[in-house]
Amino acid sequence: MSDRIALITGAGQGIGRAIALRLAAGGFTPILVGRTAAKLEAVAAEIAAAGGHAQVAPLDVTESAALQALADRLGDQPLDALIHCAGEALVRPLTESSEADWDRVHAVNLKAPFLLVKAFLPHLKRSTNASILHIGSITVYVGAPGVAAYTASKTGLLGFTRSLAAELKPDGIRVVLLSPGPADTPMRWAATPDYDRALLIQPEVVAETAWHLINLPRGVTTGDVLIESLAML
């Protein structure tokens, strides 16, 4: 087993899966977190087939008790990267969005990162070069109609990330928001099935950027990172 461990939420598909595969190829042992065990097991099998190793942890990232139980199972092990990819999309006019819609989107996109850091910060502090990486969205920087709840949650995540980066600076923990433009993921197609494929970036591009960020030298960090297709410009 690798001596570097990364916890990745939303690891069963899309960007989370791509990051898990990239980190495993680079020698990390990823802890695959998500709600659907079968999807996580499939990613773990891909990693094993390539000669790597992964742990599977099916759970709901909005449940603090489940996250704390997983943290407790790590014992005194350090955690070198905490990467929150799990996301909830909603493409719907504000007038057609319910309070339950708002709460669901914010629970996954904004509350879960808070719960994750609370649970796993002691393990991150044991690492010699720890990273917290939050997957944001281009909507933080470019307003778009029909995604008010999603944009609000990701904008809140931007503020949380910046504040946390300042708070954890004395501990040598980098905290970065990585915001992709529209990506070729199941969540994208579920939300906007008619989207132009020419405008999409591939999950592997996001994964390669994440790999670079978490492998910066100790004591080095960066600001928010936005990546998008040139076709969007």
C-alpha positions as protocol buffer text, in pm:
chain_id: "A"
residue {
  index: 1
  type: MET
  ca { x: 0 y: 0 z: 0 }
}
residue {
  index: 2
  type: SER
  ca { x: 117 y: 352 z: -79 }
}
residue {
  index: 3
  type: ASP
  ca { x: 224 y: 571 z: 208 }
}
residue {
  index: 4
  type: ARG
  ca { x: 20 y: 859 z: 59 }
}
residue {
  index: 5
  type: ILE
  ca { x: -355 y: 856 z: 108 }
}
residue {
  index: 6
  type: ALA
  ca { x: -621 y: 1071 z: -58 }
}
residue {
  index: 7
  type: LEU
  ca { x: -990 y: 1080 z: 24 }
}
residue {
  index: 8
  type: ILE
  ca { x: -1203 y: 1158 z: -282 }
}
residue {
  index: 9
  type: THR
  ca { x: -1576 y: 1218 z: -267 }
}
residue {
  index: 10
  type: GLY
  ca { x: -1795 y: 1159 z: -569 }
}
residue {
  index: 11
  type: ALA
  ca { x: -1538 y: 899 z: -673 }
}
residue {
  index: 12
  type: GLY
  ca { x: -1782 y: 666 z: -846 }
}
residue {
  index: 13
  type: GLN
  ca { x: -1805 y: 863 z: -1170 }
}
residue {
  index: 14
  type: GLY
  ca { x: -1705 y: 1175 z: -1360 }
}
residue {
  index: 15
  type: ILE
  ca { x: -1435 y: 1402 z: -1224 }
}
residue {
  index: 16
  type: GLY
  ca { x: -1406 y: 1211 z: -895 }
}
residue {
  index: 17
  type: ARG
  ca { x: -1341 y: 885 z: -1079 }
}
residue {
  index: 18
  type: ALA
  ca { x: -1083 y: 1049 z: -1306 }
}
residue {
  index: 19
  type: ILE
  ca { x: -898 y: 1199 z: -1011 }
}
residue {
  index: 20
  type: ALA
  ca { x: -901 y: 866 z: -827 }
}
residue {
  index: 21
  type: LEU
  ca { x: -751 y: 687 z: -1128 }
}
residue {
  index: 22
  type: ARG
  ca { x: -486 y: 956 z: -1175 }
}
residue {
  index: 23
  type: LEU
  ca { x: -382 y: 957 z: -812 }
}
residue {
  index: 24
  type: ALA
  ca { x: -369 y: 578 z: -796 }
}
residue {
  index: 25
  type: ALA
  ca { x: -150 y: 573 z: -1106 }
}
residue {
  index: 26
  type: GLY
  ca { x: 81 y: 816 z: -929 }
}
residue {
  index: 27
  type: GLY
  ca { x: 119 y: 599 z: -620 }
}
residue {
  index: 28
  type: PHE
  ca { x: -159 y: 724 z: -391 }
}
residue {
  index: 29
  type: THR
  ca { x: -406 y: 496 z: -218 }
}
residue {
  index: 30
  type: PRO
  ca { x: -741 y: 668 z: -278 }
}
residue {
  index: 31
  type: ILE
  ca { x: -1030 y: 627 z: -38 }
}
residue {
  index: 32
  type: LEU
  ca { x: -1330 y: 624 z: -269 }
}
residue {
  index: 33
  type: VAL
  ca { x: -1634 y: 793 z: -114 }
}
residue {
  index: 34
  type: GLY
  ca { x: -1981 y: 807 z: -265 }
}
residue {
  index: 35
  type: ARG
  ca { x: -2339 y: 696 z: -217 }
}
residue {
  index: 36
  type: THR
  ca { x: -2340 y: 403 z: -461 }
}
residue {
  index: 37
  type: ALA
  ca { x: -2121 y: 110 z: -355 }
}
residue {
  index: 38
  type: ALA
  ca { x: -2137 y: -60 z: -696 }
}
residue {
  index: 39
  type: LYS
  ca { x: -1988 y: 244 z: -870 }
}
residue {
  index: 40
  type: LEU
  ca { x: -1709 y: 272 z: -614 }
}
residue {
  index: 41
  type: GLU
  ca { x: -1630 y: -98 z: -642 }
}
residue {
  index: 42
  type: ALA
  ca { x: -1607 y: -62 z: -1020 }
}
residue {
  index: 43
  type: VAL
  ca { x: -1353 y: 220 z: -987 }
}
residue {
  index: 44
  type: ALA
  ca { x: -1157 y: 21 z: -727 }
}
residue {
  index: 45
  type: ALA
  ca { x: -1150 y: -270 z: -973 }
}
residue {
  index: 46
  type: GLU
  ca { x: -1011 y: -41 z: -1244 }
}
residue {
  index: 47
  type: ILE
  ca { x: -739 y: 74 z: -1006 }
}
residue {
  index: 48
  type: ALA
  ca { x: -655 y: -284 z: -904 }
}
residue {
  index: 49
  type: ALA
  ca { x: -637 y: -393 z: -1269 }
}
residue {
  index: 50
  type: ALA
  ca { x: -378 y: -120 z: -1327 }
}
residue {
  index: 51
  type: GLY
  ca { x: -171 y: -241 z: -1032 }
}
residue {
  index: 52
  type: GLY
  ca { x: -292 y: 8 z: -772 }
}
residue {
  index: 53
  type: HIS
  ca { x: -492 y: -15 z: -452 }
}
residue {
  index: 54
  type: ALA
  ca { x: -802 y: 168 z: -332 }
}
residue {
  index: 55
  type: GLN
  ca { x: -1033 y: 160 z: -33 }
}
residue {
  index: 56
  type: VAL
  ca { x: -1409 y: 183 z: -79 }
}
residue {
  index: 57
  type: ALA
  ca { x: -1628 y: 383 z: 162 }
}
residue {
  index: 58
  type: PRO
  ca { x: -1992 y: 407 z: 55 }
}
residue {
  index: 59
  type: LEU
  ca { x: -2162 y: 682 z: 254 }
}
residue {
  index: 60
  type: ASP
  ca { x: -2359 y: 1005 z: 229 }
}
residue {
  index: 61
  type: VAL
  ca { x: -2126 y: 1306 z: 255 }
}
residue {
  index: 62
  type: THR
  ca { x: -2401 y: 1512 z: 417 }
}
residue {
  index: 63
  type: GLU
  ca { x: -2410 y: 1282 z: 722 }
}
residue {
  index: 64
  type: SER
  ca { x: -2157 y: 1394 z: 981 }
}
residue {
  index: 65
  type: ALA
  ca { x: -2175 y: 1072 z: 1184 }
}
residue {
  index: 66
  type: ALA
  ca { x: -2081 y: 860 z: 882 }
}
residue {
  index: 67
  type: LEU
  ca { x: -1788 y: 1087 z: 799 }
}
residue {
  index: 68
  type: GLN
  ca { x: -1664 y: 1084 z: 1158 }
}
residue {
  index: 69
  type: ALA
  ca { x: -1688 y: 704 z: 1169 }
}
residue {
  index: 70
  type: LEU
  ca { x: -1469 y: 685 z: 858 }
}
residue {
  index: 71
  type: ALA
  ca { x: -1222 y: 930 z: 1011 }
}
residue {
  index: 72
  type: ASP
  ca { x: -1209 y: 719 z: 1327 }
}
residue {
  index: 73
  type: ARG
  ca { x: -1130 y: 409 z: 1119 }
}
residue {
  index: 74
  type: LEU
  ca { x: -819 y: 584 z: 987 }
}
residue {
  index: 75
  type: GLY
  ca { x: -677 y: 584 z: 1338 }
}
residue {
  index: 76
  type: ASP
  ca { x: -352 y: 779 z: 1348 }
}
residue {
  index: 77
  type: GLN
  ca { x: -289 y: 761 z: 973 }
}
residue {
  index: 78
  type: PRO
  ca { x: -210 y: 1088 z: 798 }
}
residue {
  index: 79
  type: LEU
  ca { x: -431 y: 1204 z: 512 }
}
residue {
  index: 80
  type: ASP
  ca { x: -238 y: 1373 z: 233 }
}
residue {
  index: 81
  type: ALA
  ca { x: -527 y: 1500 z: 22 }
}
residue {
  index: 82
  type: LEU
  ca { x: -897 y: 1565 z: 80 }
}
residue {
  index: 83
  type: ILE
  ca { x: -1071 y: 1622 z: -254 }
}
residue {
  index: 84
  type: HIS
  ca { x: -1441 y: 1705 z: -261 }
}
residue {
  index: 85
  type: CYS
  ca { x: -1583 y: 1620 z: -604 }
}
residue {
  index: 86
  type: ALA
  ca { x: -1933 y: 1513 z: -503 }
}
residue {
  index: 87
  type: GLY
  ca { x: -2181 y: 1763 z: -637 }
}
residue {
  index: 88
  type: GLU
  ca { x: -2550 y: 1826 z: -681 }
}
residue {
  index: 89
  type: ALA
  ca { x: -2663 y: 2012 z: -993 }
}
residue {
  index: 90
  type: LEU
  ca { x: -2993 y: 2189 z: -1052 }
}
residue {
  index: 91
  type: VAL
  ca { x: -3088 y: 2356 z: -1379 }
}
residue {
  index: 92
  type: ARG
  ca { x: -3423 y: 2517 z: -1312 }
}
residue {
  index: 93
  type: PRO
  ca { x: -3560 y: 2874 z: -1304 }
}
residue {
  index: 94
  type: LEU
  ca { x: -3575 y: 3023 z: -956 }
}
residue {
  index: 95
  type: THR
  ca { x: -3954 y: 3048 z: -974 }
}
residue {
  index: 96
  type: GLU
  ca { x: -3970 y: 2670 z: -1027 }
}
residue {
  index: 97
  type: SER
  ca { x: -3715 y: 2583 z: -757 }
}
residue {
  index: 98
  type: SER
  ca { x: -3841 y: 2463 z: -421 }
}
residue {
  index: 99
  type: GLU
  ca { x: -3697 y: 2510 z: -76 }
}
residue {
  index: 100
  type: ALA
  ca { x: -3613 y: 2138 z: -79 }
}
residue {
  index: 101
  type: ASP
  ca { x: -3418 y: 2188 z: -404 }
}
residue {
  index: 102
  type: TRP
  ca { x: -3217 y: 2467 z: -244 }
}
residue {
  index: 103
  type: ASP
  ca { x: -3144 y: 2265 z: 69 }
}
residue {
  index: 104
  type: ARG
  ca { x: -3040 y: 1954 z: -127 }
}
residue {
  index: 105
  type: VAL
  ca { x: -2796 y: 2144 z: -350 }
}
residue {
  index: 106
  type: HIS
  ca { x: -2641 y: 2333 z: -60 }
}
residue {
  index: 107
  type: ALA
  ca { x: -2615 y: 2021 z: 156 }
}
residue {
  index: 108
  type: VAL
  ca { x: -2389 y: 1843 z: -94 }
}
residue {
  index: 109
  type: ASN
  ca { x: -2203 y: 2139 z: -243 }
}
residue {
  index: 110
  type: LEU
  ca { x: -2145 y: 2353 z: 64 }
}
residue {
  index: 111
  type: LYS
  ca { x: -2234 y: 2177 z: 389 }
}
residue {
  index: 112
  type: ALA
  ca { x: -2046 y: 1857 z: 301 }
}
residue {
  index: 113
  type: PRO
  ca { x: -1706 y: 2031 z: 259 }
}
residue {
  index: 114
  type: PHE
  ca { x: -1748 y: 2181 z: 606 }
}
residue {
  index: 115
  type: LEU
  ca { x: -1830 y: 1839 z: 755 }
}
residue {
  index: 116
  type: LEU
  ca { x: -1540 y: 1673 z: 571 }
}
residue {
  index: 117
  type: VAL
  ca { x: -1283 y: 1921 z: 696 }
}
residue {
  index: 118
  type: LYS
  ca { x: -1416 y: 1900 z: 1051 }
}
residue {
  index: 119
  type: ALA
  ca { x: -1387 y: 1520 z: 1046 }
}
residue {
  index: 120
  type: PHE
  ca { x: -1053 y: 1479 z: 870 }
}
residue {
  index: 121
  type: LEU
  ca { x: -850 y: 1785 z: 970 }
}
residue {
  index: 122
  type: PRO
  ca { x: -660 y: 1597 z: 1243 }
}
residue {
  index: 123
  type: HIS
  ca { x: -544 y: 1347 z: 980 }
}
residue {
  index: 124
  type: LEU
  ca { x: -448 y: 1621 z: 736 }
}
residue {
  index: 125
  type: LYS
  ca { x: -236 y: 1785 z: 1004 }
}
residue {
  index: 126
  type: ARG
  ca { x: -35 y: 1461 z: 1034 }
}
residue {
  index: 127
  type: SER
  ca { x: 70 y: 1481 z: 668 }
}
residue {
  index: 128
  type: THR
  ca { x: 398 y: 1641 z: 565 }
}
residue {
  index: 129
  type: ASN
  ca { x: 236 y: 1806 z: 260 }
}
residue {
  index: 130
  type: ALA
  ca { x: -143 y: 1809 z: 287 }
}
residue {
  index: 131
  type: SER
  ca { x: -394 y: 1953 z: 42 }
}
residue {
  index: 132
  type: ILE
  ca { x: -765 y: 2027 z: 55 }
}
residue {
  index: 133
  type: LEU
  ca { x: -906 y: 2058 z: -295 }
}
residue {
  index: 134
  type: HIS
  ca { x: -1263 y: 2165 z: -361 }
}
residue {
  index: 135
  type: ILE
  ca { x: -1416 y: 2126 z: -706 }
}
residue {
  index: 136
  type: GLY
  ca { x: -1596 y: 2450 z: -785 }
}
residue {
  index: 137
  type: SER
  ca { x: -1758 y: 2574 z: -1104 }
}
residue {
  index: 138
  type: ILE
  ca { x: -1719 y: 2833 z: -1375 }
}
residue {
  index: 139
  type: THR
  ca { x: -2059 y: 2965 z: -1264 }
}
residue {
  index: 140
  type: VAL
  ca { x: -1880 y: 3130 z: -971 }
}
residue {
  index: 141
  type: TYR
  ca { x: -1716 y: 3370 z: -1215 }
}
residue {
  index: 142
  type: VAL
  ca { x: -1977 y: 3389 z: -1493 }
}
residue {
  index: 143
  type: GLY
  ca { x: -2343 y: 3436 z: -1404 }
}
residue {
  index: 144
  type: ALA
  ca { x: -2584 y: 3213 z: -1590 }
}
residue {
  index: 145
  type: PRO
  ca { x: -2964 y: 3182 z: -1583 }
}
residue {
  index: 146
  type: GLY
  ca { x: -3141 y: 2883 z: -1439 }
}
residue {
  index: 147
  type: VAL
  ca { x: -2868 y: 2780 z: -1195 }
}
residue {
  index: 148
  type: ALA
  ca { x: -2922 y: 3016 z: -902 }
}
residue {
  index: 149
  type: ALA
  ca { x: -2914 y: 2751 z: -628 }
}
residue {
  index: 150
  type: TYR
  ca { x: -2610 y: 2575 z: -778 }
}
residue {
  index: 151
  type: THR
  ca { x: -2423 y: 2903 z: -832 }
}
residue {
  index: 152
  type: ALA
  ca { x: -2499 y: 3023 z: -480 }
}
residue {
  index: 153
  type: SER
  ca { x: -2365 y: 2697 z: -334 }
}
residue {
  index: 154
  type: LYS
  ca { x: -2044 y: 2709 z: -538 }
}
residue {
  index: 155
  type: THR
  ca { x: -1993 y: 3078 z: -462 }
}
residue {
  index: 156
  type: GLY
  ca { x: -2026 y: 2994 z: -95 }
}
residue {
  index: 157
  type: LEU
  ca { x: -1769 y: 2721 z: -149 }
}
residue {
  index: 158
  type: LEU
  ca { x: -1531 y: 2979 z: -296 }
}
residue {
  index: 159
  type: GLY
  ca { x: -1562 y: 3193 z: 16 }
}
residue {
  index: 160
  type: PHE
  ca { x: -1525 y: 2891 z: 244 }
}
residue {
  index: 161
  type: THR
  ca { x: -1213 y: 2780 z: 57 }
}
residue {
  index: 162
  type: ARG
  ca { x: -1046 y: 3120 z: 73 }
}
residue {
  index: 163
  type: SER
  ca { x: -1119 y: 3160 z: 443 }
}
residue {
  index: 164
  type: LEU
  ca { x: -1003 y: 2806 z: 519 }
}
residue {
  index: 165
  type: ALA
  ca { x: -683 y: 2862 z: 322 }
}
residue {
  index: 166
  type: ALA
  ca { x: -598 y: 3156 z: 546 }
}
residue {
  index: 167
  type: GLU
  ca { x: -694 y: 2966 z: 862 }
}
residue {
  index: 168
  type: LEU
  ca { x: -484 y: 2659 z: 780 }
}
residue {
  index: 169
  type: LYS
  ca { x: -183 y: 2846 z: 643 }
}
residue {
  index: 170
  type: PRO
  ca { x: 5 y: 2814 z: 975 }
}
residue {
  index: 171
  type: ASP
  ca { x: -41 y: 2435 z: 954 }
}
residue {
  index: 172
  type: GLY
  ca { x: 113 y: 2423 z: 607 }
}
residue {
  index: 173
  type: ILE
  ca { x: -209 y: 2288 z: 453 }
}
residue {
  index: 174
  type: ARG
  ca { x: -291 y: 2427 z: 109 }
}
residue {
  index: 175
  type: VAL
  ca { x: -658 y: 2481 z: 31 }
}
residue {
  index: 176
  type: VAL
  ca { x: -755 y: 2544 z: -330 }
}
residue {
  index: 177
  type: LEU
  ca { x: -1075 y: 2577 z: -532 }
}
residue {
  index: 178
  type: LEU
  ca { x: -1043 y: 2411 z: -872 }
}
residue {
  index: 179
  type: SER
  ca { x: -1326 y: 2529 z: -1096 }
}
residue {
  index: 180
  type: PRO
  ca { x: -1380 y: 2352 z: -1428 }
}
residue {
  index: 181
  type: GLY
  ca { x: -1584 y: 2483 z: -1713 }
}
residue {
  index: 182
  type: PRO
  ca { x: -1852 y: 2247 z: -1846 }
}
residue {
  index: 183
  type: ALA
  ca { x: -1710 y: 1894 z: -1833 }
}
residue {
  index: 184
  type: ASP
  ca { x: -1802 y: 1568 z: -2001 }
}
residue {
  index: 185
  type: THR
  ca { x: -1954 y: 1397 z: -1696 }
}
residue {
  index: 186
  type: PRO
  ca { x: -2275 y: 1209 z: -1612 }
}
residue {
  index: 187
  type: MET
  ca { x: -2388 y: 1504 z: -1398 }
}
residue {
  index: 188
  type: ARG
  ca { x: -2351 y: 1736 z: -1697 }
}
residue {
  index: 189
  type: TRP
  ca { x: -2556 y: 1513 z: -1925 }
}
residue {
  index: 190
  type: ALA
  ca { x: -2824 y: 1458 z: -1662 }
}
residue {
  index: 191
  type: ALA
  ca { x: -2861 y: 1834 z: -1612 }
}
residue {
  index: 192
  type: THR
  ca { x: -2825 y: 1947 z: -1975 }
}
residue {
  index: 193
  type: PRO
  ca { x: -2863 y: 1653 z: -2217 }
}
residue {
  index: 194
  type: ASP
  ca { x: -2850 y: 1877 z: -2527 }
}
residue {
  index: 195
  type: TYR
  ca { x: -2522 y: 2052 z: -2439 }
}
residue {
  index: 196
  type: ASP
  ca { x: -2271 y: 2110 z: -2720 }
}
residue {
  index: 197
  type: ARG
  ca { x: -1992 y: 1853 z: -2682 }
}
residue {
  index: 198
  type: ALA
  ca { x: -1745 y: 2087 z: -2850 }
}
residue {
  index: 199
  type: LEU
  ca { x: -1758 y: 2313 z: -2544 }
}
residue {
  index: 200
  type: LEU
  ca { x: -1670 y: 2043 z: -2290 }
}
residue {
  index: 201
  type: ILE
  ca { x: -1344 y: 1956 z: -2121 }
}
residue {
  index: 202
  type: GLN
  ca { x: -1264 y: 1597 z: -2029 }
}
residue {
  index: 203
  type: PRO
  ca { x: -1254 y: 1480 z: -1666 }
}
residue {
  index: 204
  type: GLU
  ca { x: -895 y: 1363 z: -1720 }
}
residue {
  index: 205
  type: VAL
  ca { x: -791 y: 1725 z: -1777 }
}
residue {
  index: 206
  type: VAL
  ca { x: -936 y: 1823 z: -1441 }
}
residue {
  index: 207
  type: ALA
  ca { x: -766 y: 1520 z: -1284 }
}
residue {
  index: 208
  type: GLU
  ca { x: -428 y: 1618 z: -1424 }
}
residue {
  index: 209
  type: THR
  ca { x: -469 y: 1968 z: -1284 }
}
residue {
  index: 210
  type: ALA
  ca { x: -565 y: 1825 z: -944 }
}
residue {
  index: 211
  type: TRP
  ca { x: -256 y: 1603 z: -954 }
}
residue {
  index: 212
  type: HIS
  ca { x: -36 y: 1907 z: -1013 }
}
residue {
  index: 213
  type: LEU
  ca { x: -195 y: 2104 z: -729 }
}
residue {
  index: 214
  type: ILE
  ca { x: -163 y: 1836 z: -462 }
}
residue {
  index: 215
  type: ASN
  ca { x: 199 y: 1771 z: -562 }
}
residue {
  index: 216
  type: LEU
  ca { x: 319 y: 2126 z: -521 }
}
residue {
  index: 217
  type: PRO
  ca { x: 615 y: 2145 z: -282 }
}
residue {
  index: 218
  type: ARG
  ca { x: 538 y: 2184 z: 87 }
}
residue {
  index: 219
  type: GLY
  ca { x: 487 y: 2549 z: 170 }
}
residue {
  index: 220
  type: VAL
  ca { x: 369 y: 2634 z: -182 }
}
residue {
  index: 221
  type: THR
  ca { x: 11 y: 2701 z: -287 }
}
residue {
  index: 222
  type: THR
  ca { x: -190 y: 2891 z: -547 }
}
residue {
  index: 223
  type: GLY
  ca { x: -508 y: 3092 z: -574 }
}
residue {
  index: 224
  type: ASP
  ca { x: -833 y: 2976 z: -729 }
}
residue {
  index: 225
  type: VAL
  ca { x: -784 y: 2778 z: -1050 }
}
residue {
  index: 226
  type: LEU
  ca { x: -1026 y: 2800 z: -1343 }
}
residue {
  index: 227
  type: ILE
  ca { x: -991 y: 2568 z: -1642 }
}
residue {
  index: 228
  type: GLU
  ca { x: -1215 y: 2569 z: -1948 }
}
residue {
  index: 229
  type: SER
  ca { x: -1227 y: 2482 z: -2314 }
}
residue {
  index: 230
  type: LEU
  ca { x: -1086 y: 2736 z: -2557 }
}
residue {
  index: 231
  type: ALA
  ca { x: -1410 y: 2693 z: -2746 }
}
residue {
  index: 232
  type: MET
  ca { x: -1586 y: 2870 z: -2457 }
}
residue {
  index: 233
  type: LEU
  ca { x: -1376 y: 3185 z: -2495 }
}
